[in-house]
PDB file of C-alpha atoms in Angstrom:
ATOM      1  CA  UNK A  14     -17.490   2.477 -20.205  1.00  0.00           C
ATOM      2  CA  UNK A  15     -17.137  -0.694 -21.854  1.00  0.00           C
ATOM      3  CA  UNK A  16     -16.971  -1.159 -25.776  1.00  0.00           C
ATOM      4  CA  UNK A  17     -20.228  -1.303 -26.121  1.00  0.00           C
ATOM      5  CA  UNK A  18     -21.194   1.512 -25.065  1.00  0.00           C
ATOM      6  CA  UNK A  19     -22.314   0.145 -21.560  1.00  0.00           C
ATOM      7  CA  UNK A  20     -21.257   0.709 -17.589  1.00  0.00           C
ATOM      8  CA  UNK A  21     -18.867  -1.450 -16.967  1.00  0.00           C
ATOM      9  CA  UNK A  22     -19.169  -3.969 -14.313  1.00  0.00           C
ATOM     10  CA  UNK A  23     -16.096  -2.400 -12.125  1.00  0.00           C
ATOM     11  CA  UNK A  24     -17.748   0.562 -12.178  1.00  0.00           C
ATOM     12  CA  UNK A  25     -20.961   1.608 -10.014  1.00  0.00           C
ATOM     13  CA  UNK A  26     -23.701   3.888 -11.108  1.00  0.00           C
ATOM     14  CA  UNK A  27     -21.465   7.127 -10.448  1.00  0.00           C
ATOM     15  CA  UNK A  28     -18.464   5.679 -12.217  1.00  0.00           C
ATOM     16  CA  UNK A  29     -16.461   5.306  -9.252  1.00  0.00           C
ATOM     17  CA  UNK A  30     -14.844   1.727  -8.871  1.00  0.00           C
ATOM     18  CA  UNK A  31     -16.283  -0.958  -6.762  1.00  0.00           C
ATOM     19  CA  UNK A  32     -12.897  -1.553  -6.033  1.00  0.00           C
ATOM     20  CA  UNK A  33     -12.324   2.165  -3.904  1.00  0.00           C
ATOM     21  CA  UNK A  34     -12.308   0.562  -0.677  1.00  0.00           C
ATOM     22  CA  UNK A  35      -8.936  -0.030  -1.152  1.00  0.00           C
ATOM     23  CA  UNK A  36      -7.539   3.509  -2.246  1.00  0.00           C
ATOM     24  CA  UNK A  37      -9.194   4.175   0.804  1.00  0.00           C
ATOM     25  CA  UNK A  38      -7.222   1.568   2.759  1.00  0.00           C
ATOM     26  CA  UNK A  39      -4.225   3.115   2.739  1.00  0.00           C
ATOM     27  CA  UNK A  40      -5.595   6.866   4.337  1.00  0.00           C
ATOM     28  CA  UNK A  41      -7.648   5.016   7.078  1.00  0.00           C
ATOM     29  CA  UNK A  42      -4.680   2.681   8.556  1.00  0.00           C
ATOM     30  CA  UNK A  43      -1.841   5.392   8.246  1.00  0.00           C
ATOM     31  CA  UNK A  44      -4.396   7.941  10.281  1.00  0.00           C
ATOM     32  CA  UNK A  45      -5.946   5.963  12.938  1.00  0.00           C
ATOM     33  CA  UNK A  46      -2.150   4.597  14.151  1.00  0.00           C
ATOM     34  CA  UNK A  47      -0.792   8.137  13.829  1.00  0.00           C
ATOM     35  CA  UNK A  48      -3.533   9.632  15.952  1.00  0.00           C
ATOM     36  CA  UNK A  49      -3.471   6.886  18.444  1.00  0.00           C
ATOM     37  CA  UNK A  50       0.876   6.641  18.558  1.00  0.00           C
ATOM     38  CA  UNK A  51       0.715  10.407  19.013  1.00  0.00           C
ATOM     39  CA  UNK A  52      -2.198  10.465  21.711  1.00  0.00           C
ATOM     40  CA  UNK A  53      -0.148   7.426  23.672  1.00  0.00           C
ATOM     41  CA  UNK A  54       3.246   8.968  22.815  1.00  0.00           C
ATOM     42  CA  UNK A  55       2.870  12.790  23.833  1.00  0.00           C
ATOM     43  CA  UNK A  56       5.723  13.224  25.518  1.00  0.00           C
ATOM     44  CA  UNK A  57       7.175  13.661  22.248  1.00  0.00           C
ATOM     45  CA  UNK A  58       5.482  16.630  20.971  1.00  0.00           C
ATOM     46  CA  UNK A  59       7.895  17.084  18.047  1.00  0.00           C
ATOM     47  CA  UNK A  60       6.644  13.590  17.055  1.00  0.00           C
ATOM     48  CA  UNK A  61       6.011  13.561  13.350  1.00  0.00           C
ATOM     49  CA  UNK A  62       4.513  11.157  11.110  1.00  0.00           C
ATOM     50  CA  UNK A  63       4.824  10.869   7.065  1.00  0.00           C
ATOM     51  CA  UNK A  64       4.517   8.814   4.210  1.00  0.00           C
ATOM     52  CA  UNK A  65       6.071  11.483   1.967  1.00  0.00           C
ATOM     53  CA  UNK A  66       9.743  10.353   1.287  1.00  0.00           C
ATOM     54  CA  UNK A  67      10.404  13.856   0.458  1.00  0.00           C
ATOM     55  CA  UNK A  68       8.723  16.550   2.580  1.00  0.00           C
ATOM     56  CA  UNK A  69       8.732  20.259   1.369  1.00  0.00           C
ATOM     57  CA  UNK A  70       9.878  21.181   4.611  1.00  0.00           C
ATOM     58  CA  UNK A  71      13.400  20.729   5.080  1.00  0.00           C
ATOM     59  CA  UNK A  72      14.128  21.434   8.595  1.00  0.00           C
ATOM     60  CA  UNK A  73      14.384  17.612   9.898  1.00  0.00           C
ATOM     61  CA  UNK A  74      11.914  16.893  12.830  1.00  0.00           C
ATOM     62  CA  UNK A  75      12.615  13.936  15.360  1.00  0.00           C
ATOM     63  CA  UNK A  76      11.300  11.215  16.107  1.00  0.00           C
ATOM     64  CA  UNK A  77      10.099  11.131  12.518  1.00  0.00           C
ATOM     65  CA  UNK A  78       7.702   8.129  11.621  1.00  0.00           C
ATOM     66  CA  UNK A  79       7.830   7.177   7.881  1.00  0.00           C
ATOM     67  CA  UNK A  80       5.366   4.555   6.495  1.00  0.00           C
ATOM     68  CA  UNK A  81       5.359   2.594   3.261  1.00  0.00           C
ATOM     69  CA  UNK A  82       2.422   1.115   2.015  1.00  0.00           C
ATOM     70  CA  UNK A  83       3.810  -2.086   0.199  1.00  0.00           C
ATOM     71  CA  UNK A  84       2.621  -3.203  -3.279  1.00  0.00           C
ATOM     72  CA  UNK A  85      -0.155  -5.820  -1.973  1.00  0.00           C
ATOM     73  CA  UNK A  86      -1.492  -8.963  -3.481  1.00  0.00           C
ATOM     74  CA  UNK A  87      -5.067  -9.995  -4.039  1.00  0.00           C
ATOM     75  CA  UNK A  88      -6.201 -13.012  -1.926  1.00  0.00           C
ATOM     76  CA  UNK A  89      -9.870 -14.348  -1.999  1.00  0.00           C
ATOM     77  CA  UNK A  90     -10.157 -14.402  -5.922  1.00  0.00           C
ATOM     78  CA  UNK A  91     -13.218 -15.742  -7.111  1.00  0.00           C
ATOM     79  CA  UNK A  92     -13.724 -17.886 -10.292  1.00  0.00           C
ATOM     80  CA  UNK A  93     -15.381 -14.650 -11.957  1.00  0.00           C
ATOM     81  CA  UNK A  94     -12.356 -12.563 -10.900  1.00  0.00           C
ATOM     82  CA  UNK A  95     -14.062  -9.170 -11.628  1.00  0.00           C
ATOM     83  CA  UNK A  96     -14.185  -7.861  -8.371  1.00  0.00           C
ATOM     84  CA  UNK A  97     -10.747  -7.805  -5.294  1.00  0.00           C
ATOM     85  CA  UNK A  98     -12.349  -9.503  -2.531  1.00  0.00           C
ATOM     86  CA  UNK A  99      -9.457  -9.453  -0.511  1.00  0.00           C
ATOM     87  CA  UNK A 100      -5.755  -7.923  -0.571  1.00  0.00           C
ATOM     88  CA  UNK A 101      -2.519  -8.553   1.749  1.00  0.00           C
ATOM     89  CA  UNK A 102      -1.687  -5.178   2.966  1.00  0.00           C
ATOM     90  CA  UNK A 103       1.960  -4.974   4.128  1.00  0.00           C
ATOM     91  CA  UNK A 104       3.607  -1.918   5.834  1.00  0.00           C
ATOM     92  CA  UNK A 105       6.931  -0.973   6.170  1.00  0.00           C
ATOM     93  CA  UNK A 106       8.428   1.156   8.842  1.00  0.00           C
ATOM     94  CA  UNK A 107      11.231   3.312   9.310  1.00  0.00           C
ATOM     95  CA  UNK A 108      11.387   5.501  12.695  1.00  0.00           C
ATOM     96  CA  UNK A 109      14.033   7.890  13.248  1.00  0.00           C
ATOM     97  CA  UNK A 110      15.933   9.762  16.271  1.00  0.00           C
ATOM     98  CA  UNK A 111      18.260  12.177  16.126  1.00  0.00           C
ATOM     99  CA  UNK A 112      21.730  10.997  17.940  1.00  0.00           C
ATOM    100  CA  UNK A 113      20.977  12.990  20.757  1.00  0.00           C
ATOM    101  CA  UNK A 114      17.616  11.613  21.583  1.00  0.00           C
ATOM    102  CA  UNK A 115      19.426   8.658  21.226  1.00  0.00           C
ATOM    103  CA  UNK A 116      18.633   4.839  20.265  1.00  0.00           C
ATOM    104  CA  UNK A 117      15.862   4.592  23.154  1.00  0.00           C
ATOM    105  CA  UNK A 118      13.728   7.325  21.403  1.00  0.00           C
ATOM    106  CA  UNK A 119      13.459   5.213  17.910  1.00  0.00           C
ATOM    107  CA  UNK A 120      12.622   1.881  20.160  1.00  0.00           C
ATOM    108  CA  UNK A 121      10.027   3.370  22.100  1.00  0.00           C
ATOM    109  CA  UNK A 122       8.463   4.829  19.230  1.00  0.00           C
ATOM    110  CA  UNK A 123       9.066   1.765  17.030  1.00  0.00           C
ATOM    111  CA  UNK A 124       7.322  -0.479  19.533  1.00  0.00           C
ATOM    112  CA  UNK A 125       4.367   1.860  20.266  1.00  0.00           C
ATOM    113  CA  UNK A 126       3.452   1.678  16.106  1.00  0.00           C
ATOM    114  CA  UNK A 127       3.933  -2.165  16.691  1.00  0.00           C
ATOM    115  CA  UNK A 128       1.075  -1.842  19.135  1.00  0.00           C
ATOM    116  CA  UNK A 129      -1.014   0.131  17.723  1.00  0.00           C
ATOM    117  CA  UNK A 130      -0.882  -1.941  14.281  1.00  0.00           C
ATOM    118  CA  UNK A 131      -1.214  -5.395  16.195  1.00  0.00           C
ATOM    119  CA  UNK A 132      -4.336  -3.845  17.596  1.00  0.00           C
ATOM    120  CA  UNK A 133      -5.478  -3.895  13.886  1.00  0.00           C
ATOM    121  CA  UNK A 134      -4.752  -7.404  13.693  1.00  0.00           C
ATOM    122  CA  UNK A 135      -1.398  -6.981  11.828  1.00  0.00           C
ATOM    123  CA  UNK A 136       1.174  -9.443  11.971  1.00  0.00           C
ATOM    124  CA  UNK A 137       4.784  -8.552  12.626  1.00  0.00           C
ATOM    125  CA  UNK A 138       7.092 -10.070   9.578  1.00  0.00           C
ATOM    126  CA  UNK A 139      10.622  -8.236  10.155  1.00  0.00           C
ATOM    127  CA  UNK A 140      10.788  -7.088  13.774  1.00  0.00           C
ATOM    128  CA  UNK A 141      12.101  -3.552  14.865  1.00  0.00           C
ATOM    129  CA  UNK A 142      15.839  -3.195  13.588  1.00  0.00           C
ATOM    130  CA  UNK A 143      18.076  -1.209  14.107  1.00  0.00           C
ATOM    131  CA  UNK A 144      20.000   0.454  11.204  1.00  0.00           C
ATOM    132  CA  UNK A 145      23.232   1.545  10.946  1.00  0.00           C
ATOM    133  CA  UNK A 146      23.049   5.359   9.432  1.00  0.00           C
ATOM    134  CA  UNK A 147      26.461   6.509   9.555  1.00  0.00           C
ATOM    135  CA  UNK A 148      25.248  10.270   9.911  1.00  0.00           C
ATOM    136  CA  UNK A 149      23.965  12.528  13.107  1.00  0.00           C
ATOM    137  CA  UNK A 150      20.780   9.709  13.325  1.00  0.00           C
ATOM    138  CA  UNK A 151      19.661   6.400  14.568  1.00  0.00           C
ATOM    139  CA  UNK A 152      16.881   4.565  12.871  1.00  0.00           C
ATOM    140  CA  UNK A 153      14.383   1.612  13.350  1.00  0.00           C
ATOM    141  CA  UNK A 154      12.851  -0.357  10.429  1.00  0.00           C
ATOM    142  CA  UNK A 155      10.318  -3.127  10.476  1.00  0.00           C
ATOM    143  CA  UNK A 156       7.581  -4.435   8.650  1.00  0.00           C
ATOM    144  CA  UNK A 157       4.016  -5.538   9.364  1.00  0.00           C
ATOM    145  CA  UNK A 158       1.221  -7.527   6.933  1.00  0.00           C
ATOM    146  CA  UNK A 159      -2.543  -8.583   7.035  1.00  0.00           C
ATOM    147  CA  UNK A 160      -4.913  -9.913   4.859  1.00  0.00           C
ATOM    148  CA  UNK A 161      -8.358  -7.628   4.851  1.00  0.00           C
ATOM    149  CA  UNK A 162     -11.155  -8.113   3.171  1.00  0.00           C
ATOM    150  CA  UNK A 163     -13.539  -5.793   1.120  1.00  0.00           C
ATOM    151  CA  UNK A 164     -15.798  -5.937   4.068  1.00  0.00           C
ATOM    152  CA  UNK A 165     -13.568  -6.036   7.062  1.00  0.00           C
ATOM    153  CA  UNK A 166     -14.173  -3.195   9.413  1.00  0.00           C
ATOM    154  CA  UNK A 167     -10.682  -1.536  10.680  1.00  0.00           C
ATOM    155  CA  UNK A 168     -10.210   0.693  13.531  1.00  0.00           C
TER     156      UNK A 168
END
C-alpha cells in the first residue's frame, strides 16, 4: 500500500507484483533445460541437476549439474520507470564428473546444457572450461546470457 492509503501501482488487484514474471523466470528456464538435458542425456541415469550449493543429501551424485542464476540488469526502462520491461538474465554453469567417469562425461554434459539453452535463444559468454579441482573430480564451468522481455514467451 502506498502512503496514502492506496494500491500501489507495482502492485495488482491481489497485491501480487506486476513485476512476478520474473521470480518466475528463474523456475521456468532451470526446469525446461533439466527435463530436456535429462530426456536427451539418459544414458546417464545418475544425472542430477541443482541450484542448491548445498544439498541435504550428502552422498555426491555424478554428473552433477549446478546452475546459478546471475544478479541481472534491467534493460528496456521506460521514462516512467515503474514497471521492468526487460532484464538480462545470465546463467552460470558448473558440471561435474567424478575422475572415473572421466573428463568426457563433464563435456558431453556441458555441451548438451549449451544446446538446450541456445535453443532458448541464449548466448554463450564464457565457453565450457575446464577446471582444475585438485580432488577425486573434474569439472566444467561456463556461462550463458539473454535479454527477455516481460512478454517474451520461453520454452
Amino acid at each position: 500500500m502506498a502512503r496514502n492509503g492506496k494500491t500501489s501501482k507495482r502492485y495488482c488487484k491481489r497485491g501480487i507484483s506486476v513485476l512476478s514474471w520474473i521470480y518466475k523466470l528463474e523456475n521456468r528456464i532451470y526446469t525446461i533445460v533439466k527435463t530436456r538435458t535429462t530426456k536427451v542425456l539418459s544414458k546417464y541415469p545418475d544425472l542430477n541437476f541443482t541450484q542448491d550449493p548445498e544439498p541435504d543429501d550428502t552422498t555426491p551424485h555424478f554428473p552433477t549439474v549446478f546452475f546459478t542464476f546471475l544478479p541481472s540488469a534491467e534493460m528496456g526502462r521506460t521514462i516512467e520507470g515503474s514497471s521492468i520491461n526487460a532484464i538480462m538474465s545470465t546463467i552460470e554453469v558448473q558440471v561435474t564428473s567424478s575422475k572415473t567417469q572421466g573428463l568426457t562425461v563433464a563435456r558431453t554434459v556441458s555441451w548438451e546444457v549449451v544446446e538446450q539453452l541456445k535453443a532458448l535463444r541464449y548466448e554463450v559468454v564464457l565457453s565450457p572450461k575446464v577446471i582444475p579441482t585438485g580432488n577425486d573430480t573434474c569439472e566444467v564451468v561456463f556461462r550463458m546470457r539473454r535479454m527477455i522481455g516481460a512478454n517474451d514467451k520461453i520454452g
